[in-house]
Amino acid sequence: MKSFTYERAQSPAAAAAAAARHPDAKFIAGGTNLLDLMKLEIETPAHLIDVNGLALDKIEPTQEGGLRIGALVRNTDLAADARVRRDYAVLSRALLAGASGQLRNKATTAGNLLQRTRCPYFYDTNQPCNKRKPGSGCAAIGGFSRQHAIVGASDACIATHPSDMAVAMRALDAAVETVRPNGATRTIPIAEFHRLPGNTPHVETALSPGELITAVTLPKPTGGVQIYRKVRDRASYAFALVSVAAIVQRDGTGHVALGGVAHKPWRLESADAQLPRGAKAVTAELLSGAKPTRENAFKLPLVERTLGAVLTEAKG
Amino acid sequence: MTSPSDFELSRRKLLAGTAASVALTAAPSIVNAQAPTIAEQNAAAGSATLKVSFTVNGAARDLTLDTRTTLLDALREHLHLTGTKKGCDHGQCGACTVIIGGRRINSCLTLAVMHEGDSITTIEGLGTPEKMHPMQAAFVKHDGYQCGYCTPGQICSAVAVLDEIKAGIPSHVSADLNTPVQLTSAELRERMSGNICRCGAYSNIAEAISEVAGRPA
Ligand SMILES: Cc1cc2nc3c(=O)[nH]c(=O)nc-3n(C[C@H](O)[C@H](O)[C@H](O)COP(=O)(O)OP(=O)(O)OC[C@H]3O[C@@H](n4cnc5c(N)ncnc54)[C@H](O)[C@@H]3O)c2cc1C
Ligand code: SF4
């Protein structure tokens, strides 16, 4: 690990300002992704700003009837919150399908959104990777690509976003609240938060340098049957090959987001509109223009079958 | 094939080598100073140190550490509490599991300096050979290990799992999110999935935990 200096932030605005003062700084929350990558020298911050002391660890009702989840709320606490279990079950389910009990106890809401890809070539510093080293190439294209993206990828990068939580948040129309080094705050809809790789796969989100996530908000509960189905190589403690977050209303309308298929949680409102027509129609719309590799073409039928099973379960 | 004595030899050589390289890196700062502090030595080597105080197994501990030191390395290398094990060092195996403020975490994926004021329990703090924690005793009774390397992490994790169930925290296999968690074998196994046992002693581990939980495996 490269050497770094360390400070404990005193307020959200002070944390953002400190990040602006140290161009090579990173925030550290649970540390479960950042430290992993620092040990491999994939991340090499010269300064760490510990945000764990900030009072951003509460889940509170919003004026609009939704919930504001502090950036530091641990994944365990978010999944176990009685309001989330009752009104946003898809979010509880997605969190519980991710990582392990130990990791969920540390992992935070903001850190989970910002966790980096699990592409094995991103982790292997001997391999070219445009995300790790812009301009070096992409070893996954033409390499082992079983886990990689089938939609929204580019000639520069075919990585997927690994978060389960973010897929449920996309289906729930969440929004990300931030503060910037100049003190200005803004709200970014989750749909615009994660980016597609394009020619700059190292730029993964809409955040600007030094911008700190303070909370994630959920709109008023919409009811419906809420399901998160994750398909993976083991029954527990593995990243998704494909996952489906679905909110289905009694009249058959609803929202569907996919994990494991793209550089961001994948949802198209035009595909939601196909929900009353069934899994085949929704999948055709969601995956139109899909460009799988030979190794991950299995994800196309897997999405349709997983969604089919979810919609059958939703009918009860 | 290496015989056990070859291994001993190379291990000793390795230790000697490590000591030599430590002496080498420390050399420049020693040349022109009488007794450089750890902080000065590290600054010369381009690293930063910080003081941190926390409680381990009920005893107050103050350390001055390189900021890079993980909690795991602080426990093992600085406090010589070697019960907590280093397996993968990347949060994947659970051998480093400790309990902080009642919650189990992977001590390899957190920095020691992030734990100012925290109260940490390791396997040494759960019980002693003379006065074992019920979970330790159950692991012995049910032979919940073979080589024993993952065992401290398994036991710390298991103790915390039973508290998580008592606190009503649901899991991936809980059938209903809005009713109390059922104490089933599937629940225990799912909750223990962050602790890998390469010997595959899982069925005995499950029996040990089930006994302490008060249910048939
Ligand atoms: C073995 C293993 C298995 C896993 N399995 C899964 C899985 O199945 N599903 C899944 O979804 N995840 C999985 N994870 C990933 C885990 O969910 C993430 O590591 C975790 O959510 C990251 O949260 P953190 O708080 O620890 O982030 P950190 O490591 O502290 O930070 C991650 C990033 O977020 C930034 N950051 C943190 N807080 C803020 C803030 N407030 N504002 C701006 N930036 C911030 C940091 O600078 C860093 O770049 C797994 C991890 C491991 C190690
Ligand atoms: S897919 Fe993306 S992350 Fe993986 S090697 Fe290619 S550029 Fe890197």
XYZ file of N, CA and C and ligand atoms in Angstrom, chain A residues 25-37 43 48-49 51-52 54 56 71-72 74-75 94-95 97-100 103-104 106-116 118 123 162-166 207 210-215 230 232 237-240, chain B residues 90-93 106 109 114, ligand 1:
263
model
N -6.749 13.236 -2.644
C -7.451 12.691 -1.478
C -8.599 11.782 -1.884
N -8.980 10.902 -0.954
C -10.194 10.074 -1.099
C -10.913 10.095 0.235
N -12.234 10.037 0.177
C -13.008 9.812 1.406
C -12.914 8.341 1.737
N -12.923 8.009 3.022
C -13.037 6.604 3.406
C -14.217 6.451 4.362
N -15.092 5.474 4.044
C -16.266 5.211 4.901
C -16.056 3.836 5.533
N -16.747 2.798 5.047
C -16.518 1.455 5.594
C -15.117 0.951 5.274
N -14.586 1.392 4.153
C -13.244 0.980 3.732
C -13.206 -0.373 3.045
N -14.345 -1.051 2.932
C -14.331 -2.437 2.445
C -14.009 -2.553 0.953
N -14.201 -1.493 0.195
C -13.783 -1.527 -1.206
C -12.480 -0.744 -1.389
N -12.415 0.434 -0.784
C -11.241 1.284 -0.992
C -9.959 0.614 -0.485
N -9.983 0.036 0.713
C -8.748 -0.563 1.258
C -8.331 -1.793 0.459
N -9.315 -2.558 0.017
C -9.038 -3.703 -0.842
C -8.223 -3.233 -2.057
N -8.685 -2.147 -2.684
C -8.019 -1.635 -3.894
C -6.703 -0.923 -3.569
N -5.939 1.754 -6.235
C -6.233 3.099 -5.726
C -4.992 3.527 -4.928
N -6.235 10.479 3.132
C -7.560 9.903 3.376
C -8.343 10.812 4.305
N -9.600 11.047 3.932
C -10.506 11.833 4.772
C -11.549 10.864 5.317
N -14.732 9.836 6.947
C -16.030 10.505 7.136
C -16.888 9.811 8.193
N -16.339 8.772 8.848
C -17.164 7.983 9.772
C -17.694 8.768 10.972
N -18.996 11.749 10.853
C -20.052 12.696 10.466
C -21.422 12.149 10.863
N -24.142 11.410 9.657
C -24.923 11.067 8.454
C -25.385 9.618 8.543
N -25.700 9.014 4.280
C -24.631 8.373 3.498
C -23.897 7.303 4.296
N -23.895 7.451 5.644
C -23.118 6.520 6.472
C -23.964 5.406 7.081
N -25.216 2.006 7.650
C -24.577 0.736 7.259
C -25.581 -0.143 6.516
N -25.092 -0.965 5.616
C -25.965 -1.825 4.820
C -26.839 -2.711 5.715
N -32.291 -6.657 -1.744
C -31.063 -6.480 -2.534
C -29.850 -6.399 -1.610
N -29.985 -5.653 -0.517
C -28.860 -5.517 0.413
C -28.499 -6.869 1.015
N -28.879 -9.715 -0.197
C -28.313 -10.634 -1.190
C -26.848 -10.318 -1.479
N -26.328 -9.224 -0.904
C -24.961 -8.802 -1.219
C -23.965 -9.111 -0.120
N -22.748 -9.420 -0.520
C -21.588 -9.557 0.383
C -21.867 -10.533 1.532
N -21.306 -10.271 2.734
C -21.460 -11.158 3.890
C -21.940 -10.326 5.077
N -19.261 -7.846 6.157
C -19.080 -6.715 5.235
C -20.255 -5.753 5.320
N -21.475 -6.289 5.420
C -22.653 -5.405 5.487
C -22.650 -4.569 6.766
N -20.133 -3.076 7.940
C -19.219 -1.950 7.723
C -19.643 -1.108 6.529
N -20.093 -1.771 5.464
C -20.381 -1.085 4.202
C -21.442 -0.007 4.402
N -21.229 1.145 3.778
C -22.155 2.272 3.915
C -22.959 2.473 2.637
N -24.012 3.283 2.762
C -24.882 3.567 1.612
C -24.081 4.233 0.487
N -23.293 5.257 0.831
C -22.524 5.968 -0.196
C -21.423 5.078 -0.768
N -20.714 4.373 0.104
C -19.626 3.507 -0.356
C -20.134 2.411 -1.273
N -21.302 1.869 -0.972
C -21.875 0.816 -1.803
C -22.162 1.347 -3.209
N -22.727 2.556 -3.301
C -23.017 3.144 -4.617
C -21.739 3.332 -5.425
N -20.634 3.632 -4.709
C -19.388 4.001 -5.387
C -18.396 2.849 -5.494
N -18.794 1.649 -5.085
C -17.871 0.507 -5.203
C -17.518 0.310 -6.672
N -16.303 -0.177 -6.905
C -15.813 -0.270 -8.280
C -16.002 -1.677 -8.842
N -15.844 -5.433 -10.503
C -15.135 -6.664 -10.141
C -14.512 -7.315 -11.374
N -8.539 -5.708 -11.643
C -7.799 -6.099 -10.434
C -6.368 -6.537 -10.722
N -21.047 -3.646 -9.844
C -21.313 -4.834 -9.027
C -22.375 -4.676 -7.937
N -22.875 -3.478 -7.695
C -23.759 -3.286 -6.531
C -25.133 -3.914 -6.723
N -25.613 -4.597 -5.689
C -27.010 -5.049 -5.649
C -27.916 -3.905 -5.197
N -27.480 -3.199 -4.146
C -28.293 -2.112 -3.576
C -28.699 -1.081 -4.634
N -27.741 -0.736 -5.516
C -27.999 0.312 -6.504
C -29.093 -0.102 -7.492
N -20.482 12.604 -10.071
C -19.862 13.425 -9.020
C -18.693 14.235 -9.577
N -14.093 16.039 -5.281
C -14.315 16.536 -3.927
C -15.768 16.510 -3.476
N -16.681 16.135 -4.363
C -18.115 16.147 -4.001
C -18.423 14.983 -3.055
N -19.078 15.284 -1.942
C -19.385 14.284 -0.918
C -20.867 13.910 -0.979
N -21.158 12.619 -0.963
C -22.550 12.170 -0.859
C -22.978 12.332 0.593
N -24.125 12.984 0.812
C -24.622 13.146 2.177
C -25.800 12.215 2.459
N -26.593 11.891 1.437
C -27.765 11.035 1.659
C -28.274 10.466 0.346
N -31.526 -12.644 -7.436
C -30.110 -12.592 -7.836
C -29.673 -13.980 -8.271
N -26.477 -16.300 -9.241
C -25.018 -16.263 -9.043
C -24.458 -17.685 -9.015
N -22.954 -15.168 -0.950
C -21.618 -14.595 -0.940
C -20.941 -14.674 -2.304
N -21.634 -14.207 -3.335
C -21.045 -14.112 -4.668
C -21.733 -12.958 -5.385
N -21.018 -12.341 -6.322
C -21.601 -11.252 -7.101
C -22.588 -11.821 -8.113
N -23.484 -10.963 -8.588
C -24.539 -11.413 -9.501
C -23.998 -11.688 -10.895
N -8.319 -9.803 2.096
C -9.174 -9.007 1.206
C -10.664 -9.144 1.522
N -10.983 -9.502 2.757
C -12.400 -9.548 3.142
C -13.189 -10.697 2.552
N -12.501 -11.686 2.000
C -13.230 -12.757 1.326
C -13.386 -14.021 2.170
N -12.544 -14.209 3.203
C -12.531 -15.513 3.874
C -13.059 -15.494 5.303
N -14.697 -7.604 9.317
C -13.427 -8.145 8.842
C -12.333 -7.162 9.252
N -10.026 -5.314 6.501
C -10.468 -4.246 5.591
C -10.821 -2.971 6.340
N -8.820 4.160 12.245
C -10.253 4.460 12.135
C -11.020 3.990 13.381
C -15.607 -10.302 -0.544
C -16.582 -9.233 -0.928
C -17.825 -9.586 -1.457
C -18.740 -8.603 -1.811
N -19.939 -8.970 -2.349
C -20.829 -8.008 -2.736
C -22.071 -8.348 -3.338
O -22.415 -9.518 -3.515
N -22.903 -7.339 -3.706
C -22.587 -6.031 -3.513
O -23.381 -5.168 -3.856
N -21.406 -5.681 -2.965
C -20.536 -6.639 -2.578
N -19.330 -6.270 -2.034
C -18.944 -4.864 -2.033
C -19.401 -4.090 -0.812
O -20.796 -3.934 -0.876
C -18.692 -2.735 -0.878
O -17.324 -2.951 -0.605
C -19.244 -1.724 0.109
O -20.602 -1.486 -0.131
C -18.465 -0.421 0.019
O -18.892 0.456 1.049
P -17.830 1.122 2.036
O -18.582 2.047 2.925
O -17.004 0.102 2.698
O -16.987 1.957 0.979
P -15.465 2.467 1.030
O -14.564 1.359 0.690
O -15.202 3.233 2.265
O -15.520 3.523 -0.170
C -15.810 3.145 -1.507
C -15.692 4.398 -2.372
O -16.682 5.343 -2.028
C -16.115 6.613 -1.703
N -16.958 7.197 -0.663
C -17.318 6.626 0.514
N -18.193 7.418 1.169
C -18.383 8.516 0.381
C -19.199 9.692 0.502
N -20.001 9.913 1.552
N -19.173 10.594 -0.509
C -18.380 10.401 -1.597
N -17.579 9.312 -1.747
C -17.599 8.379 -0.777
C -14.686 6.290 -1.290
O -13.836 7.391 -1.518
C -14.350 5.116 -2.202
O -13.944 5.586 -3.454
C -18.405 -7.240 -1.637
C -17.180 -6.882 -1.086
C -16.263 -7.858 -0.729
C -14.944 -7.455 -0.148
